[in-house]
Amino acid sequence: MRRNWFHRLLLSYVPVLILIVCLFVFIGVVQLNDLSRKEALKSSGVYVQNIQSSIDMSLNSIETMMLETITRNVNITTFAGMQNDTIFFIELSRLLQSLTSTNPWIDSVYLYRAGDSTVISDKTKLNVELFGDKSFIESHINHPELDSWSLPRAYRLTKDGNIEGTVISLAKSIPLQSKGIAMMVVNVKVNGIQEFLSKYGISEVNQIALRDSEGQKIFQQEGKNPNEDDITVVSNYTGWTYTSSLKKQELGNIFNYMKSGWFIVGFLGLLLAIGWIVYITRKNYKPIETIMSRIEKYNQVHKERPIQGPTVDELSYIDYTLSSIIEVSQEYQNQSLVNQKYRRVQLFHEIVDGSRPLDQSEWIHELSELGMKELGSAAVSVVEIDKYIEFLSQHSREDQGLFKYILKKVVEETAEARGLRIWQEWVTNHRLCMIVLDEQHEVRMESVMLALTDQVRQWMQDNLKLTVTFGLGSTVDNVHAIDQSYEAAARALDYKSALGSNRVIGHWEIELLSHDDLYVYLQYVRTIAQAFRVGNDGWQEQLKLLFEGLRRLLLPKEEISGILSYMNYYFYREMMELPPEYQELWNREFRTPWDENMETLETLDELETFYLKTISSCAQQMEDIRVSKGNHGVVQKVKEYIEANFSDPDLSLSSLSEQFNMNSSSLSTIFKEDFGEKFVVYLCQIRMEHAKELLRTTPLPIQEISERVGYLHQMSFIRAFKKMIGTTPGDYRKVHQ
C-alpha cells in the first residue's frame, strides 16, 4: 500500500520542525516542573495515609488489648463480681500498671464498678465521688454503645486535683455487651500523638495538620494555611481529619524566563506553527478524519484501557481498532456476567443481615430469577461444618473447596427433588446459609426444612464422612423479616456445644430455655478446685455433676466458655498456693494442652472428656509427688482427723501436735508443703463447706449451725463466713434456698 497520506503530512510539518525543537527545552522544563508537583502531591497523599494508618493501628492495638484483657483476664471479671479483697486490689492495680507500660501513648488506665462506686486506677483506689473523671464515667456507664474514642479532654485523677493533661479516652463495659455493671477506661495522651506527628508528620516537603471529629485542632505546624492543593484523609476509625500540603517554593527563575522577550517571540511563533499545522492537517487528513475522531472518542471513554495498535499506517490502525473494539465488547459482556454474580452475593448478604432497606425492584428481579412471581413465606437454615479447625488441617485448599462445592450441590439437588426453591450462599468460611422460598401464604416450613436438612446431613455423613450441623430459623412472610429468621437460625447453631453436633437444631428448641439455675452449678467450681488441690477424690464426682448441670441448662457456646474460663481461673488460683513443682506440673499437663485444643473442643462431651483426662493425670502425678516426700502418710492421717473432728471448737495445731506426737512447727510446715495453705485456713474451709451445706438443706438457726461447725460464738462464725464466702450466712441462705 502506498503511503500518500504519510508523505504529504511529513512534508507539511517540515517548516515548523525547527521551531518546535527550539521550544522543546522550555516546554520540557515547564512540564517537568508540573509533573514533579503532581508526583509530590501524590507522594503527600500516600504520606498522610501512612500517618493516619499508623495512628489508627496504634489506637486499635490499644482497643484490642482492652478487649483481650476484659475477655481473658479473670481478675477483671472478678472485679465486676464485687471482689473486695485488699490483695486482689493490689494485684489489679499492678495489672493496670502493666497495661499502662505496654504502650507509651497510654497515660492511665482505671476500672469503675457501679455496685459500690469503686474506682481502681494504675495509681490509686478511691470512691467515684472523689474521682476527677466522674463526669466521663457517668456519661458512659449506662451507654455501652459509646465505644469509640472520645474527643480530647482534660483529665484529673482527683476531684480537686490539678489537670494532669489532655487525653482521649476509650471505655468498654465489663463484661462485654453488659450495661451498667462495670467498665474499663484507657486514657491516651494527646501530646504523645502530637510528638509522633512532630517527629514523623513534618518533612522538608510535606506538613500535616490534624483535627478531631468536631473540627477542633489537635496538631498543626505554625504558618500552615489551607489551600486548594491540600490532601484530606478522614479516618473511618476515629473520625479525625488529616490534612497534608506541600511547602511553598518560589519558582523565580521560571517566571523571569516567561517574562523575557524571547519567550514572547517564541510563544507567538508557536501559535503560528499550531495554526499552520491545524490548517494543513485538516486539508490533507480529511479522508480519514471522521474515523480517527471516532477512535479518539472511544479512547476517551476507555481511558484506563485505550486502544494502542500497530502504527504502520492509518488504515492498519483502523483495522486493529475495529478488532480491539469487538474483543473489548466480548470481554465486557463476560465481565458483566461475573459482576452480576457478585452483586447477587452482596444482595444475599444484605437480605440476611438486614443491613439496608431492600429495593422492591431488586427483589422482584431476584424472584423472577428463581421462577417466582411473589413471596408468600420464607425460612432460613444455616449449616456449619463440624470441627472446622480439623477440617482445615486434614485437607488441602483444593479439597476444602471441593467439599464445600459438594455440600452446596447436595443442598441444591435435594431441594429440587422436593420441589423447593432455595437461594444459598456462603456467609462465612464454614457456614452456608440457604433461604427456602414459597409463593403460598400461611405455610409453616419448619417440617419441610427439617426433612430437607436431615437428609442432607445424613448424605454428607454417609458419603463424605463429613459431619455438619444445621440451625433452622422461623417462618416469615416478607423479605424484610428474613434477617429475623436468619438470626434465629444462627442462634440455634450457637447451642451446638450443649445439644451436640451432627444434627439439626430448630429455633423452637431454644426459645423457651431458662438459665435460672446457672448460679447453683457455679458453686461447684470452687469446691472442685479446692478438693483437687488437697487431693480429695470427690472432685471427679463434682466435675461430672457440673457438666451434667450444663447439659440440662442448654447454654450457648459463649456462656459455656465463660464458665470454663471461670473454673480454669479457680484451678490456677488454687495451684498458685502450692510449691513451684506442682505449678509446673499444672502448666505442663493442663494449661498447655488446653491452649492447644480449646478451639477444637466443640461439644460438652468433648470438653468433659478433656477435663477428666487431663486433671486426672495431674492429680495422679501430684499424689506421686506427695508420696515421694515421705510425709504424705502423716498428712493424710491429719486430714482424716480434721474431717472427723472439725466440729470440735478446741481443735488446733497444738492439739493435733499432741494427738500425733509431733512438733507443731514441723506439722505446720509439712501441712503447708502438701496442701499449699496453713492449717487454720484449711480448717476454716472445711467448716465453711459444711456450714454452706447446712444452710442450703436445713432450716436450723444460725447459732446452732455455728456450733455444729465448731464456733462457740455466733458472731465469730458470721465474721469467718463472710470473710471466706463473701456474704453473710443469712444472705447465703436466701439465695440458695
PDB file of N, CA and C in Angstrom, residues 364-441:
ATOM      1  N   ILE A 364     -37.982  -8.152  43.183  1.00  0.00           N
ATOM      2  CA  ILE A 364     -38.822  -8.730  42.123  1.00  0.00           C
ATOM      3  C   ILE A 364     -37.943  -9.393  41.067  1.00  0.00           C
ATOM      4  N   HIS A 365     -36.792  -8.762  40.760  1.00  0.00           N
ATOM      5  CA  HIS A 365     -35.875  -9.346  39.785  1.00  0.00           C
ATOM      6  C   HIS A 365     -35.326 -10.681  40.289  1.00  0.00           C
ATOM      7  N   GLU A 366     -34.938 -10.738  41.575  1.00  0.00           N
ATOM      8  CA  GLU A 366     -34.406 -11.980  42.118  1.00  0.00           C
ATOM      9  C   GLU A 366     -35.472 -13.069  42.156  1.00  0.00           C
ATOM     10  N   LEU A 367     -36.720 -12.707  42.464  1.00  0.00           N
ATOM     11  CA  LEU A 367     -37.796 -13.691  42.456  1.00  0.00           C
ATOM     12  C   LEU A 367     -37.993 -14.258  41.055  1.00  0.00           C
ATOM     13  N   SER A 368     -37.912 -13.384  40.062  1.00  0.00           N
ATOM     14  CA  SER A 368     -38.059 -13.864  38.688  1.00  0.00           C
ATOM     15  C   SER A 368     -36.932 -14.807  38.307  1.00  0.00           C
ATOM     16  N   GLU A 369     -35.702 -14.549  38.826  1.00  0.00           N
ATOM     17  CA  GLU A 369     -34.586 -15.455  38.570  1.00  0.00           C
ATOM     18  C   GLU A 369     -34.845 -16.827  39.166  1.00  0.00           C
ATOM     19  N   LEU A 370     -35.609 -16.861  40.263  1.00  0.00           N
ATOM     20  CA  LEU A 370     -35.939 -18.125  40.917  1.00  0.00           C
ATOM     21  C   LEU A 370     -37.236 -18.729  40.389  1.00  0.00           C
ATOM     22  N   GLY A 371     -37.845 -18.086  39.400  1.00  0.00           N
ATOM     23  CA  GLY A 371     -39.088 -18.608  38.824  1.00  0.00           C
ATOM     24  C   GLY A 371     -40.304 -18.330  39.666  1.00  0.00           C
ATOM     25  N   MET A 372     -40.298 -17.224  40.431  1.00  0.00           N
ATOM     26  CA  MET A 372     -41.416 -16.885  41.312  1.00  0.00           C
ATOM     27  C   MET A 372     -41.939 -15.498  40.961  1.00  0.00           C
ATOM     28  N   LYS A 373     -43.240 -15.302  41.222  1.00  0.00           N
ATOM     29  CA  LYS A 373     -43.860 -14.005  40.969  1.00  0.00           C
ATOM     30  C   LYS A 373     -43.941 -13.167  42.240  1.00  0.00           C
ATOM     31  N   GLU A 374     -44.193 -13.823  43.359  1.00  0.00           N
ATOM     32  CA  GLU A 374     -44.273 -13.103  44.622  1.00  0.00           C
ATOM     33  C   GLU A 374     -43.837 -14.041  45.746  1.00  0.00           C
ATOM     34  N   LEU A 375     -43.531 -13.434  46.924  1.00  0.00           N
ATOM     35  CA  LEU A 375     -43.112 -14.214  48.074  1.00  0.00           C
ATOM     36  C   LEU A 375     -44.281 -14.384  49.029  1.00  0.00           C
ATOM     37  N   GLY A 376     -44.610 -15.664  49.310  1.00  0.00           N
ATOM     38  CA  GLY A 376     -45.663 -15.943  50.281  1.00  0.00           C
ATOM     39  C   GLY A 376     -45.101 -16.210  51.663  1.00  0.00           C
ATOM     40  N   SER A 377     -44.080 -17.037  51.741  1.00  0.00           N
ATOM     41  CA  SER A 377     -43.436 -17.363  53.011  1.00  0.00           C
ATOM     42  C   SER A 377     -42.001 -17.782  52.732  1.00  0.00           C
ATOM     43  N   ALA A 378     -41.155 -17.640  53.768  1.00  0.00           N
ATOM     44  CA  ALA A 378     -39.739 -17.974  53.640  1.00  0.00           C
ATOM     45  C   ALA A 378     -39.189 -18.375  54.990  1.00  0.00           C
ATOM     46  N   ALA A 379     -38.107 -19.129  54.959  1.00  0.00           N
ATOM     47  CA  ALA A 379     -37.409 -19.532  56.189  1.00  0.00           C
ATOM     48  C   ALA A 379     -35.941 -19.732  55.852  1.00  0.00           C
ATOM     49  N   VAL A 380     -35.099 -19.545  56.867  1.00  0.00           N
ATOM     50  CA  VAL A 380     -33.651 -19.606  56.684  1.00  0.00           C
ATOM     51  C   VAL A 380     -33.091 -20.794  57.460  1.00  0.00           C
ATOM     52  N   SER A 381     -32.130 -21.462  56.853  1.00  0.00           N
ATOM     53  CA  SER A 381     -31.365 -22.508  57.538  1.00  0.00           C
ATOM     54  C   SER A 381     -29.886 -22.222  57.334  1.00  0.00           C
ATOM     55  N   VAL A 382     -29.104 -22.415  58.396  1.00  0.00           N
ATOM     56  CA  VAL A 382     -27.661 -22.208  58.341  1.00  0.00           C
ATOM     57  C   VAL A 382     -26.987 -23.530  58.667  1.00  0.00           C
ATOM     58  N   VAL A 383     -26.084 -23.978  57.788  1.00  0.00           N
ATOM     59  CA  VAL A 383     -25.355 -25.228  58.001  1.00  0.00           C
ATOM     60  C   VAL A 383     -23.900 -24.905  58.289  1.00  0.00           C
ATOM     61  N   GLU A 384     -23.351 -25.553  59.316  1.00  0.00           N
ATOM     62  CA  GLU A 384     -21.976 -25.311  59.746  1.00  0.00           C
ATOM     63  C   GLU A 384     -21.181 -26.606  59.667  1.00  0.00           C
ATOM     64  N   ILE A 385     -19.974 -26.531  59.109  1.00  0.00           N
ATOM     65  CA  ILE A 385     -19.088 -27.692  59.054  1.00  0.00           C
ATOM     66  C   ILE A 385     -18.530 -27.955  60.444  1.00  0.00           C
ATOM     67  N   ASP A 386     -18.744 -29.162  60.979  1.00  0.00           N
ATOM     68  CA  ASP A 386     -18.272 -29.507  62.318  1.00  0.00           C
ATOM     69  C   ASP A 386     -16.759 -29.641  62.335  1.00  0.00           C
ATOM     70  N   LYS A 387     -16.166 -29.299  63.483  1.00  0.00           N
ATOM     71  CA  LYS A 387     -14.716 -29.415  63.692  1.00  0.00           C
ATOM     72  C   LYS A 387     -13.957 -28.779  62.518  1.00  0.00           C
ATOM     73  N   TYR A 388     -14.225 -27.508  62.297  1.00  0.00           N
ATOM     74  CA  TYR A 388     -13.689 -26.837  61.114  1.00  0.00           C
ATOM     75  C   TYR A 388     -12.170 -26.707  61.183  1.00  0.00           C
ATOM     76  N   ILE A 389     -11.618 -26.556  62.390  1.00  0.00           N
ATOM     77  CA  ILE A 389     -10.162 -26.448  62.522  1.00  0.00           C
ATOM     78  C   ILE A 389      -9.500 -27.741  62.048  1.00  0.00           C
ATOM     79  N   GLU A 390     -10.058 -28.896  62.463  1.00  0.00           N
ATOM     80  CA  GLU A 390      -9.521 -30.167  61.998  1.00  0.00           C
ATOM     81  C   GLU A 390      -9.738 -30.326  60.492  1.00  0.00           C
ATOM     82  N   PHE A 391     -10.882 -29.846  59.996  1.00  0.00           N
ATOM     83  CA  PHE A 391     -11.173 -29.906  58.567  1.00  0.00           C
ATOM     84  C   PHE A 391     -10.100 -29.172  57.765  1.00  0.00           C
ATOM     85  N   LEU A 392      -9.672 -27.999  58.255  1.00  0.00           N
ATOM     86  CA  LEU A 392      -8.645 -27.230  57.554  1.00  0.00           C
ATOM     87  C   LEU A 392      -7.288 -27.929  57.596  1.00  0.00           C
ATOM     88  N   SER A 393      -6.985 -28.557  58.730  1.00  0.00           N
ATOM     89  CA  SER A 393      -5.671 -29.184  58.872  1.00  0.00           C
ATOM     90  C   SER A 393      -5.569 -30.508  58.119  1.00  0.00           C
ATOM     91  N   GLN A 394      -6.692 -31.195  57.907  1.00  0.00           N
ATOM     92  CA  GLN A 394      -6.672 -32.521  57.290  1.00  0.00           C
ATOM     93  C   GLN A 394      -6.780 -32.482  55.773  1.00  0.00           C
ATOM     94  N   HIS A 395      -7.254 -31.376  55.212  1.00  0.00           N
ATOM     95  CA  HIS A 395      -7.494 -31.321  53.773  1.00  0.00           C
ATOM     96  C   HIS A 395      -6.754 -30.139  53.154  1.00  0.00           C
ATOM     97  N   SER A 396      -6.309 -30.324  51.924  1.00  0.00           N
ATOM     98  CA  SER A 396      -5.671 -29.234  51.188  1.00  0.00           C
ATOM     99  C   SER A 396      -6.711 -28.196  50.791  1.00  0.00           C
ATOM    100  N   ARG A 397      -6.218 -27.043  50.332  1.00  0.00           N
ATOM    101  CA  ARG A 397      -7.140 -25.974  49.945  1.00  0.00           C
ATOM    102  C   ARG A 397      -8.059 -26.415  48.795  1.00  0.00           C
ATOM    103  N   GLU A 398      -7.506 -27.190  47.866  1.00  0.00           N
ATOM    104  CA  GLU A 398      -8.341 -27.667  46.758  1.00  0.00           C
ATOM    105  C   GLU A 398      -9.428 -28.618  47.250  1.00  0.00           C
ATOM    106  N   ASP A 399      -9.065 -29.532  48.182  1.00  0.00           N
ATOM    107  CA  ASP A 399     -10.053 -30.465  48.717  1.00  0.00           C
ATOM    108  C   ASP A 399     -11.117 -29.745  49.532  1.00  0.00           C
ATOM    109  N   GLN A 400     -10.707 -28.705  50.264  1.00  0.00           N
ATOM    110  CA  GLN A 400     -11.685 -27.936  51.033  1.00  0.00           C
ATOM    111  C   GLN A 400     -12.721 -27.309  50.102  1.00  0.00           C
ATOM    112  N   GLY A 401     -12.227 -26.704  49.012  1.00  0.00           N
ATOM    113  CA  GLY A 401     -13.155 -26.110  48.046  1.00  0.00           C
ATOM    114  C   GLY A 401     -14.065 -27.151  47.423  1.00  0.00           C
ATOM    115  N   LEU A 402     -13.544 -28.357  47.181  1.00  0.00           N
ATOM    116  CA  LEU A 402     -14.357 -29.424  46.598  1.00  0.00           C
ATOM    117  C   LEU A 402     -15.448 -29.861  47.561  1.00  0.00           C
ATOM    118  N   PHE A 403     -15.103 -30.057  48.834  1.00  0.00           N
ATOM    119  CA  PHE A 403     -16.099 -30.443  49.828  1.00  0.00           C
ATOM    120  C   PHE A 403     -17.214 -29.400  49.933  1.00  0.00           C
ATOM    121  N   LYS A 404     -16.829 -28.124  49.929  1.00  0.00           N
ATOM    122  CA  LYS A 404     -17.831 -27.065  50.042  1.00  0.00           C
ATOM    123  C   LYS A 404     -18.730 -27.033  48.807  1.00  0.00           C
ATOM    124  N   TYR A 405     -18.134 -27.253  47.652  1.00  0.00           N
ATOM    125  CA  TYR A 405     -18.933 -27.294  46.422  1.00  0.00           C
ATOM    126  C   TYR A 405     -19.926 -28.456  46.470  1.00  0.00           C
ATOM    127  N   ILE A 406     -19.463 -29.628  46.938  1.00  0.00           N
ATOM    128  CA  ILE A 406     -20.353 -30.793  47.020  1.00  0.00           C
ATOM    129  C   ILE A 406     -21.494 -30.526  47.985  1.00  0.00           C
ATOM    130  N   LEU A 407     -21.188 -29.915  49.151  1.00  0.00           N
ATOM    131  CA  LEU A 407     -22.238 -29.605  50.118  1.00  0.00           C
ATOM    132  C   LEU A 407     -23.303 -28.704  49.503  1.00  0.00           C
ATOM    133  N   LYS A 408     -22.852 -27.670  48.801  1.00  0.00           N
ATOM    134  CA  LYS A 408     -23.799 -26.746  48.176  1.00  0.00           C
ATOM    135  C   LYS A 408     -24.618 -27.445  47.093  1.00  0.00           C
ATOM    136  N   LYS A 409     -23.963 -28.310  46.351  1.00  0.00           N
ATOM    137  CA  LYS A 409     -24.657 -29.027  45.281  1.00  0.00           C
ATOM    138  C   LYS A 409     -25.663 -30.021  45.851  1.00  0.00           C
ATOM    139  N   VAL A 410     -25.315 -30.709  46.939  1.00  0.00           N
ATOM    140  CA  VAL A 410     -26.244 -31.661  47.561  1.00  0.00           C
ATOM    141  C   VAL A 410     -27.488 -30.940  48.071  1.00  0.00           C
ATOM    142  N   VAL A 411     -27.298 -29.765  48.698  1.00  0.00           N
ATOM    143  CA  VAL A 411     -28.443 -28.990  49.170  1.00  0.00           C
ATOM    144  C   VAL A 411     -29.338 -28.605  47.999  1.00  0.00           C
ATOM    145  N   GLU A 412     -28.722 -28.154  46.903  1.00  0.00           N
ATOM    146  CA  GLU A 412     -29.493 -27.725  45.738  1.00  0.00           C
ATOM    147  C   GLU A 412     -30.288 -28.883  45.128  1.00  0.00           C
ATOM    148  N   GLU A 413     -29.642 -30.023  44.928  1.00  0.00           N
ATOM    149  CA  GLU A 413     -30.322 -31.146  44.286  1.00  0.00           C
ATOM    150  C   GLU A 413     -31.383 -31.752  45.197  1.00  0.00           C
ATOM    151  N   THR A 414     -31.134 -31.802  46.493  1.00  0.00           N
ATOM    152  CA  THR A 414     -32.132 -32.320  47.425  1.00  0.00           C
ATOM    153  C   THR A 414     -33.364 -31.427  47.447  1.00  0.00           C
ATOM    154  N   ALA A 415     -33.149 -30.105  47.421  1.00  0.00           N
ATOM    155  CA  ALA A 415     -34.281 -29.179  47.404  1.00  0.00           C
ATOM    156  C   ALA A 415     -35.073 -29.318  46.107  1.00  0.00           C
ATOM    157  N   GLU A 416     -34.377 -29.460  44.970  1.00  0.00           N
ATOM    158  CA  GLU A 416     -35.064 -29.622  43.689  1.00  0.00           C
ATOM    159  C   GLU A 416     -35.899 -30.906  43.675  1.00  0.00           C
ATOM    160  N   ALA A 417     -35.355 -31.960  44.256  1.00  0.00           N
ATOM    161  CA  ALA A 417     -36.098 -33.220  44.294  1.00  0.00           C
ATOM    162  C   ALA A 417     -37.373 -33.097  45.119  1.00  0.00           C
ATOM    163  N   ARG A 418     -37.390 -32.198  46.091  1.00  0.00           N
ATOM    164  CA  ARG A 418     -38.571 -31.995  46.924  1.00  0.00           C
ATOM    165  C   ARG A 418     -39.458 -30.857  46.408  1.00  0.00           C
ATOM    166  N   GLY A 419     -39.090 -30.280  45.251  1.00  0.00           N
ATOM    167  CA  GLY A 419     -39.894 -29.217  44.670  1.00  0.00           C
ATOM    168  C   GLY A 419     -39.777 -27.891  45.396  1.00  0.00           C
ATOM    169  N   LEU A 420     -38.647 -27.649  46.043  1.00  0.00           N
ATOM    170  CA  LEU A 420     -38.455 -26.419  46.811  1.00  0.00           C
ATOM    171  C   LEU A 420     -37.565 -25.455  46.037  1.00  0.00           C
ATOM    172  N   ARG A 421     -37.842 -24.171  46.201  1.00  0.00           N
ATOM    173  CA  ARG A 421     -36.995 -23.126  45.619  1.00  0.00           C
ATOM    174  C   ARG A 421     -36.108 -22.576  46.725  1.00  0.00           C
ATOM    175  N   ILE A 422     -34.804 -22.607  46.500  1.00  0.00           N
ATOM    176  CA  ILE A 422     -33.870 -22.121  47.518  1.00  0.00           C
ATOM    177  C   ILE A 422     -32.883 -21.153  46.892  1.00  0.00           C
ATOM    178  N   TRP A 423     -32.335 -20.331  47.766  1.00  0.00           N
ATOM    179  CA  TRP A 423     -31.258 -19.407  47.399  1.00  0.00           C
ATOM    180  C   TRP A 423     -30.197 -19.567  48.481  1.00  0.00           C
ATOM    181  N   GLN A 424     -28.979 -19.974  48.111  1.00  0.00           N
ATOM    182  CA  GLN A 424     -27.955 -20.274  49.101  1.00  0.00           C
ATOM    183  C   GLN A 424     -26.636 -19.611  48.738  1.00  0.00           C
ATOM    184  N   GLU A 425     -25.925 -19.158  49.771  1.00  0.00           N
ATOM    185  CA  GLU A 425     -24.599 -18.568  49.618  1.00  0.00           C
ATOM    186  C   GLU A 425     -23.811 -18.839  50.899  1.00  0.00           C
ATOM    187  N   TRP A 426     -22.461 -18.832  50.773  1.00  0.00           N
ATOM    188  CA  TRP A 426     -21.598 -18.946  51.955  1.00  0.00           C
ATOM    189  C   TRP A 426     -21.546 -17.587  52.650  1.00  0.00           C
ATOM    190  N   VAL A 427     -21.901 -17.558  53.949  1.00  0.00           N
ATOM    191  CA  VAL A 427     -21.850 -16.306  54.707  1.00  0.00           C
ATOM    192  C   VAL A 427     -20.541 -16.177  55.486  1.00  0.00           C
ATOM    193  N   THR A 428     -19.899 -17.306  55.832  1.00  0.00           N
ATOM    194  CA  THR A 428     -18.557 -17.325  56.404  1.00  0.00           C
ATOM    195  C   THR A 428     -17.820 -18.496  55.775  1.00  0.00           C
ATOM    196  N   ASN A 429     -16.572 -18.689  56.173  1.00  0.00           N
ATOM    197  CA  ASN A 429     -15.794 -19.779  55.586  1.00  0.00           C
ATOM    198  C   ASN A 429     -16.369 -21.150  55.915  1.00  0.00           C
ATOM    199  N   HIS A 430     -17.060 -21.272  57.054  1.00  0.00           N
ATOM    200  CA  HIS A 430     -17.560 -22.592  57.453  1.00  0.00           C
ATOM    201  C   HIS A 430     -19.072 -22.632  57.613  1.00  0.00           C
ATOM    202  N   ARG A 431     -19.772 -21.602  57.196  1.00  0.00           N
ATOM    203  CA  ARG A 431     -21.229 -21.580  57.329  1.00  0.00           C
ATOM    204  C   ARG A 431     -21.877 -21.261  55.984  1.00  0.00           C
ATOM    205  N   LEU A 432     -22.814 -22.135  55.584  1.00  0.00           N
ATOM    206  CA  LEU A 432     -23.589 -21.956  54.360  1.00  0.00           C
ATOM    207  C   LEU A 432     -25.019 -21.619  54.754  1.00  0.00           C
ATOM    208  N   CYS A 433     -25.520 -20.523  54.208  1.00  0.00           N
ATOM    209  CA  CYS A 433     -26.883 -20.073  54.534  1.00  0.00           C
ATOM    210  C   CYS A 433     -27.772 -20.318  53.320  1.00  0.00           C
ATOM    211  N   MET A 434     -28.973 -20.867  53.569  1.00  0.00           N
ATOM    212  CA  MET A 434     -29.925 -21.057  52.475  1.00  0.00           C
ATOM    213  C   MET A 434     -31.286 -20.514  52.895  1.00  0.00           C
ATOM    214  N   ILE A 435     -31.935 -19.845  51.938  1.00  0.00           N
ATOM    215  CA  ILE A 435     -33.282 -19.304  52.131  1.00  0.00           C
ATOM    216  C   ILE A 435     -34.240 -20.172  51.322  1.00  0.00           C
ATOM    217  N   VAL A 436     -35.206 -20.774  51.998  1.00  0.00           N
ATOM    218  CA  VAL A 436     -36.230 -21.577  51.332  1.00  0.00           C
ATOM    219  C   VAL A 436     -37.446 -20.674  51.101  1.00  0.00           C
ATOM    220  N   LEU A 437     -37.913 -20.598  49.844  1.00  0.00           N
ATOM    221  CA  LEU A 437     -38.962 -19.661  49.451  1.00  0.00           C
ATOM    222  C   LEU A 437     -40.185 -20.410  48.946  1.00  0.00           C
ATOM    223  N   ASP A 438     -41.356 -19.821  49.167  1.00  0.00           N
ATOM    224  CA  ASP A 438     -42.607 -20.412  48.684  1.00  0.00           C
ATOM    225  C   ASP A 438     -43.573 -19.290  48.338  1.00  0.00           C
ATOM    226  N   GLU A 439     -44.365 -19.485  47.299  1.00  0.00           N
ATOM    227  CA  GLU A 439     -45.336 -18.465  46.888  1.00  0.00           C
ATOM    228  C   GLU A 439     -46.606 -18.497  47.725  1.00  0.00           C
ATOM    229  N   GLN A 440     -46.846 -19.575  48.444  1.00  0.00           N
ATOM    230  CA  GLN A 440     -48.071 -19.714  49.221  1.00  0.00           C
ATOM    231  C   GLN A 440     -47.927 -18.993  50.556  1.00  0.00           C
ATOM    232  N   HIS A 441     -48.987 -18.299  50.969  1.00  0.00           N
ATOM    233  CA  HIS A 441     -49.037 -17.656  52.277  1.00  0.00           C
ATOM    234  C   HIS A 441     -49.472 -18.665  53.333  1.00  0.00           C
TER     235      HIS A 441
END
